[in-house]
mmCIF file of C-alpha atoms and ligand atoms in Angstrom:
data_model
loop_
_atom_site.group_PDB
_atom_site.id
_atom_site.type_symbol
_atom_site.label_atom_id
_atom_site.label_comp_id
_atom_site.label_asym_id
_atom_site.label_seq_id
_atom_site.Cartn_x
_atom_site.Cartn_y
_atom_site.Cartn_z
ATOM 1 C CA MET A 1 23.161 -9.041 2.740
ATOM 2 C CA ALA A 2 20.764 -10.680 0.530
ATOM 3 C CA LYS A 3 19.935 -9.897 -2.777
ATOM 4 C CA ILE A 4 16.717 -8.312 -3.302
ATOM 5 C CA LYS A 5 14.677 -8.057 -6.367
ATOM 6 C CA LEU A 6 11.250 -6.643 -6.145
ATOM 7 C CA THR A 7 9.093 -7.157 -9.227
ATOM 8 C CA TYR A 8 5.714 -5.149 -9.732
ATOM 9 C CA PHE A 9 3.819 -3.407 -12.070
ATOM 10 C CA ASP A 10 5.340 0.075 -13.305
ATOM 11 C CA ILE A 11 3.142 2.170 -11.031
ATOM 12 C CA ASP A 12 4.136 4.373 -7.873
ATOM 13 C CA GLY A 13 1.139 2.907 -6.384
ATOM 14 C CA GLY A 14 -0.245 -0.511 -5.437
ATOM 15 C CA ARG A 15 0.659 -3.006 -3.197
ATOM 16 C CA ALA A 16 4.104 -3.088 -3.697
ATOM 17 C CA GLU A 17 4.650 0.719 -3.181
ATOM 18 C CA PRO A 18 4.685 0.577 0.497
ATOM 19 C CA VAL A 19 7.330 -1.971 0.540
ATOM 20 C CA ARG A 20 9.489 0.000 -2.280
ATOM 21 C CA LEU A 21 9.053 2.785 0.338
ATOM 22 C CA ALA A 22 10.357 0.878 3.657
ATOM 23 C CA LEU A 23 13.424 -0.596 1.248
ATOM 24 C CA SER A 24 14.053 3.075 0.227
ATOM 25 C CA LEU A 25 13.474 4.504 3.661
ATOM 26 C CA GLY A 26 15.725 1.677 5.037
ATOM 27 C CA GLY A 27 18.518 1.981 2.937
ATOM 28 C CA ILE A 28 18.467 -1.320 2.063
ATOM 29 C CA GLU A 29 19.760 -2.093 -1.865
ATOM 30 C CA PHE A 30 17.113 -4.003 -3.994
ATOM 31 C CA GLU A 31 16.552 -4.237 -7.590
ATOM 32 C CA ASP A 32 13.205 -2.283 -8.742
ATOM 33 C CA HIS A 33 12.013 -4.466 -11.318
ATOM 34 C CA ARG A 34 8.842 -3.056 -13.181
ATOM 35 C CA ILE A 35 6.877 -4.848 -15.676
ATOM 36 C CA SER A 36 4.044 -4.076 -17.878
ATOM 37 C CA PHE A 37 0.592 -5.525 -17.953
ATOM 38 C CA ALA A 38 1.720 -7.818 -21.192
ATOM 39 C CA GLU A 39 5.046 -8.589 -19.477
ATOM 40 C CA PHE A 40 2.937 -9.731 -16.519
ATOM 41 C CA ALA A 41 0.523 -11.705 -18.561
ATOM 42 C CA LYS A 42 3.381 -13.586 -20.124
ATOM 43 C CA LEU A 43 5.380 -14.152 -16.661
ATOM 44 C CA ARG A 44 2.896 -15.216 -14.426
ATOM 45 C CA GLU A 45 2.525 -18.910 -14.893
ATOM 46 C CA ASP A 46 6.246 -18.891 -13.469
ATOM 47 C CA MET A 47 5.221 -17.224 -10.471
ATOM 48 C CA PRO A 48 3.935 -19.067 -7.178
ATOM 49 C CA LEU A 49 0.645 -17.364 -7.159
ATOM 50 C CA GLY A 50 0.481 -15.979 -10.765
ATOM 51 C CA ALA A 51 0.031 -12.071 -8.996
ATOM 52 C CA LEU A 52 2.377 -9.390 -7.837
ATOM 53 C CA PRO A 53 4.178 -8.209 -6.233
ATOM 54 C CA VAL A 54 6.960 -10.987 -5.617
ATOM 55 C CA VAL A 55 9.912 -10.892 -4.307
ATOM 56 C CA ASP A 56 13.201 -12.778 -4.784
ATOM 57 C CA ILE A 57 15.169 -12.962 -2.079
ATOM 58 C CA ASP A 58 18.671 -14.604 -3.234
ATOM 59 C CA GLY A 59 17.003 -15.912 -6.411
ATOM 60 C CA VAL A 60 13.549 -17.763 -4.598
ATOM 61 C CA PRO A 61 10.750 -15.763 -5.425
ATOM 62 C CA TYR A 62 8.442 -15.015 -2.689
ATOM 63 C CA THR A 63 4.559 -13.639 -2.380
ATOM 64 C CA GLN A 64 2.276 -11.383 0.201
ATOM 65 C CA ALA A 65 2.740 -7.749 0.229
ATOM 66 C CA ASN A 66 1.936 -7.809 3.762
ATOM 67 C CA ALA A 67 4.407 -10.076 4.905
ATOM 68 C CA MET A 68 7.016 -7.992 2.460
ATOM 69 C CA CYS A 69 6.128 -4.680 4.375
ATOM 70 C CA ARG A 70 6.802 -6.826 8.259
ATOM 71 C CA TYR A 71 9.542 -7.900 7.199
ATOM 72 C CA PHE A 72 11.663 -5.430 5.393
ATOM 73 C CA GLY A 73 10.175 -2.909 7.679
ATOM 74 C CA LYS A 74 11.900 -4.929 10.718
ATOM 75 C CA LEU A 75 15.012 -4.976 8.799
ATOM 76 C CA ALA A 76 14.410 -0.723 8.043
ATOM 77 C CA GLY A 77 13.585 -0.325 11.431
ATOM 78 C CA LEU A 78 9.912 0.572 10.756
ATOM 79 C CA TYR A 79 8.208 -2.249 12.387
ATOM 80 C CA PRO A 80 7.122 -1.937 16.306
ATOM 81 C CA SER A 81 9.015 -4.696 18.361
ATOM 82 C CA ASP A 82 6.408 -4.380 21.241
ATOM 83 C CA PRO A 83 3.695 -7.195 20.482
ATOM 84 C CA TRP A 84 1.055 -4.836 21.215
ATOM 85 C CA LEU A 85 2.450 -2.034 18.971
ATOM 86 C CA ALA A 86 3.240 -4.688 16.300
ATOM 87 C CA PHE A 87 -0.569 -5.943 16.667
ATOM 88 C CA LEU A 88 -1.884 -2.230 15.854
ATOM 89 C CA CYS A 89 0.445 -1.813 12.852
ATOM 90 C CA ASP A 90 -0.563 -5.197 11.466
ATOM 91 C CA GLU A 91 -4.323 -4.188 12.094
ATOM 92 C CA VAL A 92 -3.682 -1.419 9.965
ATOM 93 C CA LEU A 93 -1.906 -3.457 7.183
ATOM 94 C CA ASP A 94 -4.538 -5.733 6.785
ATOM 95 C CA ILE A 95 -7.579 -2.854 6.965
ATOM 96 C CA VAL A 96 -5.875 -1.464 3.887
ATOM 97 C CA GLU A 97 -5.197 -4.944 2.410
ATOM 98 C CA ASP A 98 -8.741 -5.677 2.531
ATOM 99 C CA ALA A 99 -9.741 -2.269 1.128
ATOM 100 C CA THR A 100 -7.695 -3.458 -1.734
ATOM 101 C CA LEU A 101 -9.130 -6.992 -2.495
ATOM 102 C CA ALA A 102 -12.638 -5.673 -2.523
ATOM 103 C CA LEU A 103 -11.538 -2.944 -4.983
ATOM 104 C CA GLY A 104 -10.398 -5.952 -7.119
ATOM 105 C CA ARG A 105 -13.410 -7.465 -7.347
ATOM 106 C CA THR A 106 -14.850 -4.632 -8.878
ATOM 107 C CA PHE A 107 -12.114 -4.332 -11.350
ATOM 108 C CA HIS A 108 -13.959 -6.875 -14.222
ATOM 109 C CA LEU A 109 -17.033 -5.133 -14.301
ATOM 110 C CA LYS A 110 -18.076 -2.311 -16.578
ATOM 111 C CA GLY A 111 -21.002 0.492 -17.313
ATOM 112 C CA ASP A 112 -23.628 0.456 -14.602
ATOM 113 C CA GLU A 113 -22.673 -2.472 -12.898
ATOM 114 C CA LEU A 114 -19.401 -1.294 -11.734
ATOM 115 C CA LYS A 115 -20.931 2.395 -10.908
ATOM 116 C CA THR A 116 -23.339 0.662 -8.413
ATOM 117 C CA ALA A 117 -20.527 -1.727 -7.151
ATOM 118 C CA ARG A 118 -18.149 1.039 -6.792
ATOM 119 C CA ALA A 119 -21.190 3.060 -4.816
ATOM 120 C CA ALA A 120 -21.582 0.116 -2.523
ATOM 121 C CA LEU A 121 -17.784 0.024 -1.817
ATOM 122 C CA VAL A 122 -17.403 3.704 -0.858
ATOM 123 C CA ASP A 123 -20.906 3.924 1.038
ATOM 124 C CA GLY A 124 -20.381 0.957 2.489
ATOM 125 C CA MET A 125 -16.794 -0.905 3.144
ATOM 126 C CA TYR A 126 -14.809 1.972 2.571
ATOM 127 C CA THR A 127 -16.660 4.301 4.734
ATOM 128 C CA ARG A 128 -16.247 2.123 7.497
ATOM 129 C CA CYS A 129 -12.556 1.265 6.578
ATOM 130 C CA LEU A 130 -11.632 5.090 6.919
ATOM 131 C CA LYS A 131 -13.287 5.703 9.722
ATOM 132 C CA THR A 132 -12.029 3.245 11.607
ATOM 133 C CA LEU A 133 -8.651 4.165 10.371
ATOM 134 C CA GLU A 134 -9.004 7.465 11.400
ATOM 135 C CA LYS A 135 -9.955 6.579 14.846
ATOM 136 C CA ARG A 136 -7.410 4.100 15.276
ATOM 137 C CA LEU A 137 -4.735 7.296 14.099
ATOM 138 C CA ALA A 138 -6.339 9.298 16.805
ATOM 139 C CA ALA A 139 -6.299 6.411 19.414
ATOM 140 C CA ALA A 140 -2.126 6.521 18.690
ATOM 141 C CA GLY A 141 -1.591 10.223 19.122
ATOM 142 C CA GLY A 142 -2.800 11.165 15.822
ATOM 143 C CA GLU A 143 0.610 11.641 14.183
ATOM 144 C CA TYR A 144 1.236 8.272 13.623
ATOM 145 C CA PHE A 145 -0.544 4.713 13.531
ATOM 146 C CA SER A 146 1.716 2.716 15.830
ATOM 147 C CA ASP A 147 4.798 3.389 18.408
ATOM 148 C CA ARG A 148 4.538 7.262 17.991
ATOM 149 C CA ARG A 149 6.643 7.156 14.948
ATOM 150 C CA LEU A 150 6.940 6.016 11.581
ATOM 151 C CA THR A 151 6.337 2.464 10.433
ATOM 152 C CA VAL A 152 5.025 0.431 7.771
ATOM 153 C CA ALA A 153 1.256 1.111 8.798
ATOM 154 C CA ASP A 154 1.799 4.443 7.839
ATOM 155 C CA LEU A 155 3.084 3.751 4.681
ATOM 156 C CA LYS A 156 0.291 1.216 3.510
ATOM 157 C CA VAL A 157 -2.376 3.892 4.668
ATOM 158 C CA TYR A 158 -0.303 6.844 2.785
ATOM 159 C CA VAL A 159 -0.369 4.800 -0.628
ATOM 160 C CA TRP A 160 -3.718 3.847 -0.438
ATOM 161 C CA ILE A 161 -4.946 7.512 0.237
ATOM 162 C CA LYS A 162 -3.243 9.052 -2.364
ATOM 163 C CA ARG A 163 -5.039 6.355 -4.991
ATOM 164 C CA LEU A 164 -8.132 7.259 -3.529
ATOM 165 C CA LYS A 165 -7.533 11.024 -4.170
ATOM 166 C CA SER A 166 -5.881 10.626 -7.413
ATOM 167 C CA GLY A 167 -9.034 10.510 -9.200
ATOM 168 C CA ALA A 168 -7.817 7.075 -11.269
ATOM 169 C CA LEU A 169 -10.485 4.942 -9.522
ATOM 170 C CA ASP A 170 -13.598 5.389 -11.425
ATOM 171 C CA HIS A 171 -16.850 6.240 -9.010
ATOM 172 C CA VAL A 172 -14.703 6.860 -6.256
ATOM 173 C CA PRO A 173 -15.211 10.480 -5.436
ATOM 174 C CA ILE A 174 -11.613 12.535 -5.121
ATOM 175 C CA ASP A 175 -13.077 13.906 -1.997
ATOM 176 C CA LEU A 176 -13.926 10.503 -0.253
ATOM 177 C CA THR A 177 -11.229 10.733 2.706
ATOM 178 C CA ASP A 178 -11.789 14.764 3.139
ATOM 179 C CA LYS A 179 -15.226 13.902 4.148
ATOM 180 C CA VAL A 180 -15.084 10.901 5.725
ATOM 181 C CA ALA A 181 -11.788 10.794 7.269
ATOM 182 C CA PRO A 182 -10.017 14.499 6.837
ATOM 183 C CA SER A 183 -7.182 13.331 9.547
ATOM 184 C CA LEU A 184 -5.826 11.083 6.761
ATOM 185 C CA VAL A 185 -5.707 13.224 4.431
ATOM 186 C CA GLN A 186 -3.575 15.342 7.217
ATOM 187 C CA HIS A 187 -1.753 12.354 7.514
ATOM 188 C CA MET A 188 -0.935 11.923 3.851
ATOM 189 C CA GLU A 189 0.164 15.595 3.347
ATOM 190 C CA ARG A 190 2.667 15.164 6.372
ATOM 191 C CA MET A 191 3.897 11.442 4.926
ATOM 192 C CA ASN A 192 4.830 13.487 1.365
ATOM 193 C CA GLU A 193 6.891 16.107 3.587
ATOM 194 C CA LEU A 194 8.894 13.460 5.386
ATOM 195 C CA PRO A 195 12.505 13.862 3.932
ATOM 196 C CA GLY A 196 12.917 10.284 3.188
ATOM 197 C CA VAL A 197 9.443 10.383 1.097
ATOM 198 C CA ALA A 198 9.992 13.204 -0.423
ATOM 199 C CA ALA A 199 13.721 11.967 -1.722
ATOM 200 C CA TYR A 200 12.370 8.942 -3.221
ATOM 201 C CA TYR A 201 9.868 10.663 -5.300
ATOM 202 C CA VAL A 202 12.168 13.299 -6.231
ATOM 203 C CA GLU A 203 14.617 10.021 -7.683
ATOM 204 C CA ARG A 204 11.448 8.566 -9.245
ATOM 205 C CA ARG A 205 10.474 11.604 -10.742
ATOM 206 C CA ALA A 206 14.001 11.886 -12.336
ATOM 207 C CA ALA A 207 13.853 8.402 -13.083
ATOM 208 C CA SER A 208 10.451 8.385 -15.320
HETATM 209 N N1 GSH B 301 -2.238 -11.483 -1.149
HETATM 210 C C1 GSH B 301 -1.602 -10.924 -2.468
HETATM 211 C C2 GSH B 301 -2.470 -10.535 -3.198
HETATM 212 C C3 GSH B 301 -1.492 -10.505 -5.147
HETATM 213 C C4 GSH B 301 -2.579 -9.556 -5.752
HETATM 214 O O1 GSH B 301 -3.610 -10.091 -5.992
HETATM 215 N N2 GSH B 301 -1.747 -8.882 -6.831
HETATM 216 C C5 GSH B 301 -2.586 -8.134 -7.649
HETATM 217 C C6 GSH B 301 -2.229 -6.818 -8.416
HETATM 218 S S1 GSH B 301 -1.797 -5.740 -6.797
HETATM 219 C C7 GSH B 301 -2.693 -9.375 -9.030
HETATM 220 O O2 GSH B 301 -1.399 -9.800 -9.397
HETATM 221 N N3 GSH B 301 -3.408 -9.370 -9.809
HETATM 222 C C8 GSH B 301 -3.464 -9.677 -11.261
HETATM 223 C C9 GSH B 301 -4.464 -11.226 -11.274
HETATM 224 O O3 GSH B 301 -4.295 -11.776 -9.826
HETATM 225 O O4 GSH B 301 -4.457 -11.443 -12.478
HETATM 226 C C10 GSH B 301 -0.610 -9.999 -1.937
HETATM 227 O O5 GSH B 301 -0.801 -9.514 -0.981
HETATM 228 O O6 GSH B 301 0.301 -9.852 -2.565
#
């Protein structure tokens, strides 16, 4: 088995979190390398694209969170083999990625500018993304996003909805998802209860 080292910020969320969950649920051994923002500033020049996550596989660094979701999802049995079901899974991964990118574009803003930009995001793109994901979940049977079983699409949405509801994002109301796409909150609550996910966070709490 290849030696896997996943480098990301020391947060239980963000782009690396679905990858960590997929690796953990698949029982795939990896080094969960967590760095501070100060360390990132020092190390970024040596990273392929100056951004995280980075995964070293047998010492070679690779980028792109969704590519990691797909690759480790396949290894972990959390990615559909059927091309159509894989497409459904990929669309969900990329919707959440677009939403993450859009949020990133507001990080440098302050005060009223931040408030206005976040309000536009909440009322515009975020509402559209949430409603579309809700439709996709319903069309896929209401429990999982693809293949009627857990896939990396569920992990990606789960991590995003938890973040939206965390209160950590200024000017993003914590009840946005409850109001716009309540079935995604129920999906998040079901994910919290999955034995592998619950066990992962018990271990995380013990480690921190
Ligand atoms: N397309 C990349 C985007 C990576 C990315 O923008 N990562 C953020 C953290 S989640 C980052 O490193 N931002 C710091 C920066 O660009 O200065 C991926 O999906 O992995």
